[in-house]
Coordinates of C-alpha atoms in Angstrom, one line a residue:
M1 CA -15.2 -11.1 5.7
S2 CA -16.7 -10.9 2.2
K3 CA -16.7 -13.5 -0.4
K4 CA -13.7 -12.0 -2.1
D5 CA -11.7 -11.9 1.0
L6 CA -12.6 -15.5 1.9
G7 CA -11.6 -16.6 -1.7
L8 CA -8.3 -14.8 -1.3
L9 CA -7.6 -16.4 2.1
I10 CA -8.3 -19.9 0.6
L11 CA -5.9 -19.2 -2.4
I12 CA -3.1 -18.1 0.1
L13 CA -3.6 -21.3 2.2
V14 CA -3.5 -23.3 -1.0
V15 CA -0.5 -21.8 -2.5
G16 CA 1.2 -21.9 1.0
A17 CA 0.6 -25.7 1.2
V18 CA 1.9 -26.4 -2.3
V19 CA 5.0 -24.4 -1.7
A20 CA 5.6 -26.1 1.7
I21 CA 5.1 -29.4 0.0
I22 CA 7.6 -28.6 -2.7
N23 CA 10.1 -27.0 -0.4
P24 CA 9.7 -27.6 3.3
R25 CA 12.1 -24.6 4.1
F26 CA 8.9 -22.4 3.6
L27 CA 7.7 -23.4 7.1
L28 CA 11.1 -22.7 8.8
P29 CA 10.8 -20.0 11.5
I30 CA 13.4 -17.8 10.1
N31 CA 11.6 -17.9 6.6
L32 CA 8.1 -17.0 8.3
A33 CA 9.8 -14.2 10.2
N34 CA 11.5 -12.7 7.2
T35 CA 8.3 -13.0 5.0
S36 CA 6.2 -11.4 7.9
N37 CA 8.7 -8.6 8.1
L38 CA 8.3 -7.9 4.4
I39 CA 4.5 -8.2 4.7
G40 CA 4.7 -5.5 7.4
L41 CA 6.8 -3.2 5.4
F42 CA 4.8 -3.4 2.2
G43 CA 1.6 -3.7 4.0
I44 CA 1.7 -0.2 5.4
L45 CA 2.5 1.0 2.0
S46 CA -0.4 -0.8 0.4
I47 CA -3.0 0.6 2.9
G48 CA -2.0 4.0 2.0
Q49 CA -2.4 3.3 -1.7
A50 CA -5.8 1.6 -1.1
F51 CA -7.3 4.9 0.6
V52 CA -6.4 6.7 -2.7
I53 CA -7.6 3.9 -5.0
I54 CA -11.1 3.8 -3.3
T55 CA -11.7 7.3 -4.3
G56 CA -10.9 6.4 -7.9
G57 CA -7.4 7.9 -7.9
I58 CA -4.0 6.5 -7.9
E59 CA -0.6 7.2 -6.3
L60 CA 2.3 6.4 -8.6
S61 CA 5.0 8.3 -6.7
V62 CA 5.2 6.1 -3.4
G63 CA 8.4 4.4 -4.5
S64 CA 10.2 7.7 -5.1
V65 CA 8.8 9.1 -1.9
V66 CA 10.2 6.1 0.0
A67 CA 13.5 6.8 -1.6
L68 CA 13.5 10.5 -0.8
L69 CA 12.3 10.3 2.7
G70 CA 14.3 7.4 3.6
T71 CA 17.3 9.1 2.3
L72 CA 16.4 12.3 4.4
F73 CA 15.7 10.3 7.6
I74 CA 19.2 8.6 7.4
D75 CA 20.8 11.8 6.7
F76 CA 19.1 13.6 9.6
I77 CA 20.1 11.0 12.3
A78 CA 23.4 9.6 10.9
V79 CA 25.0 12.8 9.4
R80 CA 23.3 15.7 11.1
E81 CA 22.9 13.9 14.4
M82 CA 19.4 15.0 14.9
E83 CA 17.5 13.1 17.7
W84 CA 15.6 10.3 16.0
P85 CA 12.3 11.0 17.5
L86 CA 12.5 14.5 15.8
A87 CA 13.6 13.2 12.6
F88 CA 10.8 10.7 12.8
V89 CA 8.1 13.4 13.2
L90 CA 9.8 15.7 10.6
I91 CA 9.6 12.7 8.0
I92 CA 5.9 12.0 8.9
V93 CA 5.1 15.8 8.4
L94 CA 6.9 15.8 5.0
G95 CA 4.8 12.9 4.0
A96 CA 1.7 14.6 5.0
I97 CA 2.8 17.8 3.0
I98 CA 3.5 15.7 -0.1
G99 CA 0.0 14.2 0.1
L100 CA -1.6 17.4 0.9
A101 CA 0.1 18.9 -2.4
H102 CA -1.0 16.0 -4.6
G103 CA -4.6 16.2 -3.2
W104 CA -4.6 20.0 -3.7
L105 CA -3.4 19.7 -7.4
I106 CA -6.0 17.1 -8.1
T107 CA -9.0 18.7 -6.4
R108 CA -8.3 22.4 -6.9
L109 CA -6.5 22.6 -10.2
K110 CA -8.4 19.6 -11.6
L111 CA -5.3 17.7 -12.7
Q112 CA -5.5 14.0 -13.3
P113 CA -4.2 11.8 -10.4
F114 CA -2.1 9.9 -12.9
V115 CA -0.4 13.0 -14.2
V116 CA 0.3 14.5 -10.8
T117 CA 1.7 11.4 -9.2
L118 CA 3.6 10.4 -12.4
C119 CA 5.3 13.9 -12.2
G120 CA 5.9 13.2 -8.4
L121 CA 7.6 9.9 -9.2
L122 CA 10.2 11.7 -11.3
I123 CA 10.6 14.8 -9.2
Y124 CA 11.0 12.9 -5.9
R125 CA 13.5 10.5 -7.4
G126 CA 15.4 13.3 -9.0
V127 CA 15.6 15.4 -5.8
A128 CA 16.8 12.4 -3.9
R129 CA 19.5 11.7 -6.3
F130 CA 20.6 15.4 -6.2
Y131 CA 20.5 15.5 -2.4
T132 CA 23.1 12.6 -2.3
G133 CA 25.1 13.7 -5.2
D134 CA 23.9 10.4 -6.8
G135 CA 25.7 8.6 -4.0
T136 CA 24.5 6.3 -1.2
A137 CA 23.0 7.3 2.1
G138 CA 23.9 5.0 5.0
F139 CA 25.0 4.8 8.5
A140 CA 28.8 5.1 9.5
F141 CA 30.6 2.0 10.9
G142 CA 29.5 1.4 14.6
Q143 CA 26.5 3.9 14.5
N144 CA 23.7 2.3 16.5
F145 CA 20.2 3.5 17.5
P146 CA 19.1 0.7 19.9
D147 CA 15.5 1.9 20.6
L148 CA 14.8 3.0 17.0
E149 CA 16.4 -0.3 15.7
F150 CA 14.1 -2.3 18.0
L151 CA 10.9 -0.4 17.0
T152 CA 11.6 -0.8 13.3
A153 CA 13.8 -3.8 12.8
G154 CA 13.5 -5.7 15.9
R155 CA 11.3 -8.6 16.9
S156 CA 8.9 -9.1 20.0
Y157 CA 8.6 -12.7 21.0
G158 CA 10.0 -13.7 17.6
V159 CA 7.4 -11.7 15.6
P160 CA 8.9 -8.7 13.6
N161 CA 7.9 -5.3 15.0
S162 CA 7.0 -4.1 11.5
F163 CA 4.5 -6.8 11.3
I164 CA 3.0 -5.8 14.7
A165 CA 3.0 -2.2 13.5
L166 CA 1.0 -3.2 10.3
I167 CA -1.5 -5.0 12.6
V168 CA -2.0 -1.8 14.8
I169 CA -2.3 0.5 11.8
S170 CA -4.7 -2.0 10.2
I171 CA -7.1 -1.9 13.1
V172 CA -7.0 1.9 13.2
M173 CA -7.5 2.1 9.4
W174 CA -10.2 -0.5 9.4
V175 CA -12.2 1.5 11.8
V176 CA -11.6 4.8 9.7
L177 CA -12.5 3.0 6.6
H178 CA -15.6 0.8 7.7
R179 CA -16.9 2.4 10.8
S180 CA -16.7 6.1 10.3
V181 CA -18.5 8.7 8.3
F182 CA -15.2 9.6 6.6
G183 CA -15.1 6.1 5.3
R184 CA -18.5 6.2 3.8
Y185 CA -17.7 9.4 2.2
L186 CA -14.6 7.8 0.4
Y187 CA -16.9 5.0 -0.9
A188 CA -19.6 7.4 -2.0
I189 CA -16.8 9.4 -3.9
G190 CA -15.5 6.4 -5.5
K191 CA -18.8 5.2 -6.8
N192 CA -20.1 8.6 -8.1
E193 CA -18.1 11.8 -7.2
E194 CA -20.7 14.1 -8.7
A195 CA -23.6 12.4 -6.9
A196 CA -21.5 12.6 -3.6
K197 CA -21.0 16.3 -4.1
Y198 CA -24.7 17.0 -4.7
S199 CA -25.6 15.1 -1.7
G200 CA -23.6 17.6 0.5
I201 CA -20.3 15.7 0.8
R202 CA -17.2 18.1 0.5
T203 CA -15.5 15.9 -1.9
G204 CA -12.4 17.9 -2.4
R205 CA -11.6 17.9 1.3
V206 CA -12.2 14.1 1.6
V207 CA -10.0 13.4 -1.5
I208 CA -7.3 15.6 -0.1
A209 CA -7.4 13.8 3.2
A210 CA -7.1 10.4 1.5
Y211 CA -3.9 11.5 -0.2
V212 CA -2.7 12.9 3.1
I213 CA -3.4 9.6 4.7
C214 CA -1.5 7.9 1.8
G215 CA 1.5 10.3 2.3
V216 CA 1.8 9.8 6.1
L217 CA 1.7 5.8 5.7
T218 CA 4.2 6.1 2.8
A219 CA 6.4 8.3 5.0
L220 CA 6.2 5.8 7.9
S221 CA 7.0 3.1 5.5
A222 CA 10.0 4.8 4.3
I223 CA 11.3 5.0 7.8
Y224 CA 10.9 1.1 8.1
F225 CA 12.5 0.5 4.8
A226 CA 15.4 2.6 5.7
M227 CA 16.0 0.9 8.7
Y228 CA 15.6 -2.5 7.3
T229 CA 18.1 -1.8 4.4
R230 CA 20.4 0.5 6.4
S231 CA 21.8 1.9 3.1
I232 CA 19.9 3.7 0.4
S233 CA 20.8 4.4 -3.2
P234 CA 18.4 6.9 -4.4
A235 CA 18.6 5.7 -8.0
S236 CA 17.1 2.3 -7.2
H237 CA 15.7 2.2 -3.6
G238 CA 12.0 2.0 -3.5
Q239 CA 11.8 1.3 -7.3
F240 CA 8.5 -0.1 -8.4
Y241 CA 7.3 -0.3 -5.0
E242 CA 4.0 1.5 -6.2
L243 CA 3.4 -1.6 -8.2
Y244 CA 3.5 -3.8 -5.1
A245 CA 1.0 -1.5 -3.4
I246 CA -1.4 -1.3 -6.3
A247 CA -1.2 -5.0 -6.9
A248 CA -1.9 -5.8 -3.2
A249 CA -4.9 -3.4 -3.2
V250 CA -6.2 -4.8 -6.6
L251 CA -5.9 -8.4 -5.5
G252 CA -7.6 -7.4 -2.3
G253 CA -10.7 -6.4 -4.2
F254 CA -10.1 -2.7 -4.5
S255 CA -11.4 -1.6 -7.9
L256 CA -9.3 0.8 -9.9
R257 CA -12.6 2.4 -10.9
G258 CA -13.0 3.4 -7.1
G259 CA -15.7 2.8 -4.6
E260 CA -15.0 -0.9 -3.7
G261 CA -12.7 -2.8 -1.4
S262 CA -12.0 -3.7 2.1
L263 CA -8.9 -3.2 4.4
I264 CA -8.9 -7.1 5.1
G265 CA -8.6 -7.6 1.5
V266 CA -5.5 -5.5 0.9
L267 CA -3.9 -7.2 3.8
L268 CA -4.5 -10.5 2.3
G269 CA -3.4 -9.2 -1.1
T270 CA -0.1 -8.1 0.5
V271 CA 0.3 -11.5 2.2
L272 CA -0.3 -13.3 -1.3
L273 CA 2.2 -11.1 -3.1
Q274 CA 4.9 -11.8 -0.5
E275 CA 4.0 -15.5 -0.6
L276 CA 4.4 -15.6 -4.3
Q277 CA 7.7 -13.6 -4.0
N278 CA 8.8 -16.3 -1.5
L279 CA 7.7 -19.1 -3.9
V280 CA 10.1 -17.4 -6.6
N281 CA 13.0 -17.6 -4.1
L282 CA 12.5 -20.9 -2.8
L283 CA 11.8 -22.7 -6.1
G284 CA 15.0 -21.3 -7.7
I285 CA 13.1 -19.2 -10.3
P286 CA 15.4 -16.5 -11.6
S287 CA 14.9 -13.2 -9.6
S288 CA 14.8 -11.5 -13.0
L289 CA 11.2 -12.8 -13.5
N290 CA 10.0 -11.1 -10.3
F291 CA 8.6 -8.2 -12.1
A292 CA 7.0 -10.6 -14.7
V293 CA 5.3 -12.5 -11.8
M294 CA 4.0 -9.2 -10.5
G295 CA 2.7 -8.0 -13.9
G296 CA 0.8 -11.1 -14.3
V297 CA -0.6 -10.9 -10.9
I298 CA -1.8 -7.4 -11.5
L299 CA -3.3 -8.5 -15.0
I300 CA -5.1 -11.4 -13.4
G301 CA -6.3 -9.4 -10.5
V302 CA -7.8 -6.7 -13.0
L303 CA -9.5 -9.3 -15.1
V304 CA -11.1 -11.0 -12.0
D305 CA -12.4 -7.6 -11.0
Q306 CA -13.7 -6.8 -14.3
Q307 CA -15.5 -10.1 -14.8
W308 CA -16.8 -10.1 -11.4
G309 CA -18.3 -6.6 -12.0
V310 CA -19.9 -7.8 -15.3
F311 CA -21.4 -10.9 -13.5
R312 CA -22.7 -8.9 -10.6
E313 CA -24.4 -6.4 -12.9
R314 CA -25.9 -9.2 -15.0
R315 CA -27.2 -10.9 -11.8
L316 CA -28.7 -7.7 -10.4
M317 CA -30.5 -7.1 -13.8
L318 CA -31.8 -10.7 -13.9
D319 CA -33.0 -10.3 -10.3
A320 CA -34.8 -6.9 -11.1
T321 CA -36.3 -8.7 -14.3
R322 CA -37.8 -11.5 -12.2
K323 CA -39.1 -9.1 -9.6
G324 CA -40.8 -7.1 -12.2
A325 CA -42.3 -10.1 -13.8
A326 CA -43.5 -11.5 -10.5
G327 CA -45.1 -8.2 -9.5
A328 CA -46.9 -7.8 -12.9
P329 CA -50.7 -8.3 -12.8
A330 CA -51.9 -11.5 -14.5
E331 CA -54.0 -10.9 -17.7

């Protein structure tokens, strides 16, 4: 665990202690379980976003993708009566295709990630609204899918299965990011894409793979959100979820410039965000201020990241100067 991660963990514990003192309901099992469920839902989304950010890119369409794929998933199993395992696989494949399309446009046509994903944000939201006739997608009265509901919205020994899924995904993604050649390539591209290209890394393929991973995890998250809400209004479902994912990654130490961050950090960032959301609810702060809190958190995270980078560069320059002075021959 890096110093950044340790500092974030301490902040989470301090904020949690303060909230528990102010409102003891924070420590009630039902509140902890609900918070853990939300951590699982948004954590899966945030990990996908982190894989894109580490390359120096960004994915602004995840909220709209959650709305579109969640709508399709409910329609497949509730209206078209498709077997849910088949619908599950189709949604994951669609998520991968969306990620592949974004990666291809960015690497092959040299479009800016901001432009590509901003257009995706608008397109997918519009398609979702058109698909439902600007209506609501949901389950009919009495429709039940016991196995699916247990896997997505159920609990095992009191722990939400969404949180357990997040832990499993985190372990796999930690290995991919921190213990594989592919992970080293991601960091190298984020640090300096041109240098990575000249060193023999096929940067285009690696960046496309990062967007595919993001698309797959976003699709999985869309299924979990769909089963959590059980009703989707495409005009509002998933709105601003990309901000949650970006904020969690930034708080977790992922630099928007690319090339920095750890998987543990993004998990801690997700925990802190949901803890702050819980704080807003328990302290009776108007829910209309939720986005104000989110914006403030992102701003603080970016400022801290920027100042930390400046401090680190100064320290490296100072160390280099001292070594140069120590190694210079005395006159």
